Coordinates of C-alpha atoms in Angstrom, one line a residue:
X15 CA 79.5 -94.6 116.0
X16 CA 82.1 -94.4 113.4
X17 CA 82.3 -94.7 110.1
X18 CA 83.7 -98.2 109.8
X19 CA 80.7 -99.4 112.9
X20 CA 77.9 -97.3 111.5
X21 CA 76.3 -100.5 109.9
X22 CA 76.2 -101.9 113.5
X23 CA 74.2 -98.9 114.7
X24 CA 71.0 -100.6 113.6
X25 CA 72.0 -103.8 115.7
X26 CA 72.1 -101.4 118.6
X27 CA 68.6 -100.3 117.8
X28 CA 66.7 -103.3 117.4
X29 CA 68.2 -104.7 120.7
X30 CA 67.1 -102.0 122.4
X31 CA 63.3 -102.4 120.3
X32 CA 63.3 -105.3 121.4
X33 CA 64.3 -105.1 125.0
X34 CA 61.2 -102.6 124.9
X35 CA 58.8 -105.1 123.5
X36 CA 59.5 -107.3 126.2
X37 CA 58.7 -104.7 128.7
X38 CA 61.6 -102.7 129.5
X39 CA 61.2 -99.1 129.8
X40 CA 63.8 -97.9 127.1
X41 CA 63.1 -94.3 125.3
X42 CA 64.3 -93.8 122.4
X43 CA 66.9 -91.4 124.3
X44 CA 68.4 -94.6 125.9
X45 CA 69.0 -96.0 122.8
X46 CA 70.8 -93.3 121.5
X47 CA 73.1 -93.3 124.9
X48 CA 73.9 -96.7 124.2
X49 CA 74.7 -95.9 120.5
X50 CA 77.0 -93.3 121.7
X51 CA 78.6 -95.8 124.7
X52 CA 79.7 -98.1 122.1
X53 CA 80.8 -95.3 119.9
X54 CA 84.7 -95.7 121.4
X55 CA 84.3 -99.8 122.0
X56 CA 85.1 -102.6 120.4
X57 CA 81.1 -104.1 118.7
X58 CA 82.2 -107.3 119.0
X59 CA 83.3 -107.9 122.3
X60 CA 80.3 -109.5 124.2
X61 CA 81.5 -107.7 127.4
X62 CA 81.6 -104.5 125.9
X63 CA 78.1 -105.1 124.7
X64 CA 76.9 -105.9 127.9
X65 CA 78.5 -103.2 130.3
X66 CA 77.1 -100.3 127.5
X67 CA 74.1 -101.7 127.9
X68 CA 73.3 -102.2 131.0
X69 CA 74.7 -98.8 132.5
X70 CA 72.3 -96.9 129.5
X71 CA 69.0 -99.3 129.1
X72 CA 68.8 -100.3 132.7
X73 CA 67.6 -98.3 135.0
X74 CA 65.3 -100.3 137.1
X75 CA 67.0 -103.0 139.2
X76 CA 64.1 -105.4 139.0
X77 CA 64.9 -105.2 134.8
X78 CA 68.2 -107.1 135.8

């Protein structure tokens, strides 16, 4: 992320923490890829969020 989004990184990571407490296969690797995919985008557009997310924490279409 950069320097101005950095504080956001730990957003990132607890979503993904939580998407693997609720039974979501998500590695610690997939976290990161998601970090970097929002590294160019906008945090605060929902849709950006979402997109990111689901091409780097979703791998399983049943997870959907």
């Amino acid at each position: 992320m950069s320097r101005n989004n950095s504080g956001f990184t730990s957003v990132l990571v607890g979503f993904g923490r939580a998407l693997r407490s609720k039974g979501l296969a998500v590695g610690s690797g997939d976290i990161l890829t998601y970090c970097k995919a929002m590294a160019p985008l906008d945090p605060t557009d929902l849709l950006d969020l979402y997109w990111a997310g689901r091409t780097t924490l979703v791998m399983r279409r049943e997870d959907l």
